GROMACS .gro file of C-alpha atoms in nm:
model
   81
    1MET     CA    1  -8.830   3.297  -3.422
    2PRO     CA    2  -8.872   2.923  -3.348
    3ASP     CA    3  -9.168   2.803  -3.145
    4ARG     CA    4  -9.103   2.768  -2.776
    5PRO     CA    5  -9.261   2.516  -2.539
    6GLY     CA    6  -9.575   2.676  -2.401
    7SER     CA    7  -9.612   2.895  -2.707
    8THR     CA    8  -9.942   3.079  -2.736
    9ASP     CA    9  -9.957   3.008  -3.109
   10PRO     CA   10 -10.321   2.887  -3.170
   11VAL     CA   11 -10.207   2.597  -3.390
   12ARG     CA   12  -9.970   2.467  -3.125
   13ARG     CA   13 -10.226   2.506  -2.845
   14SER     CA   14 -10.486   2.308  -3.039
   15GLU     CA   15 -10.256   2.010  -3.093
   16VAL     CA   16 -10.346   1.730  -2.858
   17GLU     CA   17 -10.145   1.412  -2.831
   18VAL     CA   18 -10.378   1.113  -2.815
   19MET     CA   19 -10.254   0.831  -2.597
   20GLU     CA   20 -10.307   0.486  -2.747
   21ARG     CA   21 -10.319   0.155  -2.565
   22HIS     CA   22 -10.257  -0.206  -2.666
   23ILE     CA   23 -10.551  -0.443  -2.622
   24ALA     CA   24 -10.496  -0.820  -2.621
   25VAL     CA   25 -10.804  -1.039  -2.654
   26GLU     CA   26 -10.781  -1.414  -2.598
   27SER     CA   27 -11.066  -1.615  -2.745
   28GLY     CA   28 -11.039  -1.900  -2.497
   29ILE     CA   29 -11.057  -2.142  -2.791
   30GLU     CA   30 -10.760  -2.370  -2.834
   31GLY     CA   31 -10.572  -2.301  -3.155
   32LEU     CA   32 -10.701  -1.945  -3.205
   33PRO     CA   33 -10.434  -1.680  -3.161
   34THR     CA   34 -10.458  -1.385  -2.927
   35MET     CA   35 -10.584  -1.078  -3.114
   36HIS     CA   36 -10.388  -0.755  -3.070
   37TYR     CA   37 -10.532  -0.410  -3.137
   38ARG     CA   38 -10.450  -0.049  -3.065
   39ALA     CA   39 -10.706   0.206  -2.953
   40GLU     CA   40 -10.731   0.553  -2.806
   41GLU     CA   41 -10.701   0.529  -2.428
   42SER     CA   42 -11.065   0.601  -2.333
   43ALA     CA   43 -11.196   0.370  -2.608
   44ALA     CA   44 -10.965   0.092  -2.487
   45ALA     CA   45 -11.087   0.129  -2.130
   46ALA     CA   46 -11.454   0.127  -2.235
   47PHE     CA   47 -11.402  -0.174  -2.465
   48VAL     CA   48 -11.226  -0.376  -2.195
   49ALA     CA   49 -11.492  -0.293  -1.936
   50GLU     CA   50 -11.767  -0.402  -2.175
   51MET     CA   51 -11.586  -0.724  -2.273
   52ARG     CA   52 -11.533  -0.815  -1.909
   53ARG     CA   53 -11.900  -0.747  -1.835
   54LEU     CA   54 -12.033  -0.948  -2.131
   55LEU     CA   55 -11.776  -1.227  -2.148
   56PRO     CA   56 -11.607  -1.259  -1.808
   57ALA     CA   57 -11.436  -1.586  -1.903
   58ARG     CA   58 -11.252  -1.424  -2.195
   59ALA     CA   59 -10.911  -1.280  -2.110
   60VAL     CA   60 -10.874  -0.916  -2.213
   61ARG     CA   61 -10.564  -0.716  -2.123
   62VAL     CA   62 -10.463  -0.354  -2.176
   63ASP     CA   63 -10.110  -0.215  -2.159
   64ASN     CA   64  -9.882   0.047  -2.311
   65ARG     CA   65  -9.702  -0.184  -2.556
   66VAL     CA   66  -9.852  -0.025  -2.868
   67THR     CA   67  -9.693  -0.060  -3.210
   68ARG     CA   68  -9.797   0.098  -3.540
   69GLU     CA   69  -9.822  -0.253  -3.688
   70MET     CA   70 -10.122  -0.333  -3.468
   71ARG     CA   71 -10.460  -0.299  -3.630
   72PRO     CA   72 -10.691  -0.035  -3.488
   73LEU     CA   73 -10.970  -0.169  -3.268
   74PRO     CA   74 -11.268  -0.245  -3.496
   75CYS     CA   75 -11.559  -0.006  -3.435
   76GLN     CA   76 -11.343   0.203  -3.200
   77ARG     CA   77 -11.586   0.496  -3.237
   78LEU     CA   78 -11.851   0.299  -3.045
   79TYR     CA   79 -11.630   0.308  -2.736
   80GLN     CA   80 -11.500   0.663  -2.755
   81GLU     CA   81 -11.628   0.925  -2.516
   0.00000   0.00000   0.00000
């Protein structure tokens, strides 16, 4: 019998889809490109909040435009809950 949505199978119940976000960081230095990363949603939010607190002049944006080609956020574990 195929699995149904809402199945009580323990393997299916334990699967959790992790939402990723796109983070764009502009250095503010002419000639340096914007850096693009992907990170788990809570890590992205914590990283952006910390960047805005430490370096308010630096532009940091978060959106849903994530691609697999983007590098993961360096040291993402530091920002995960």
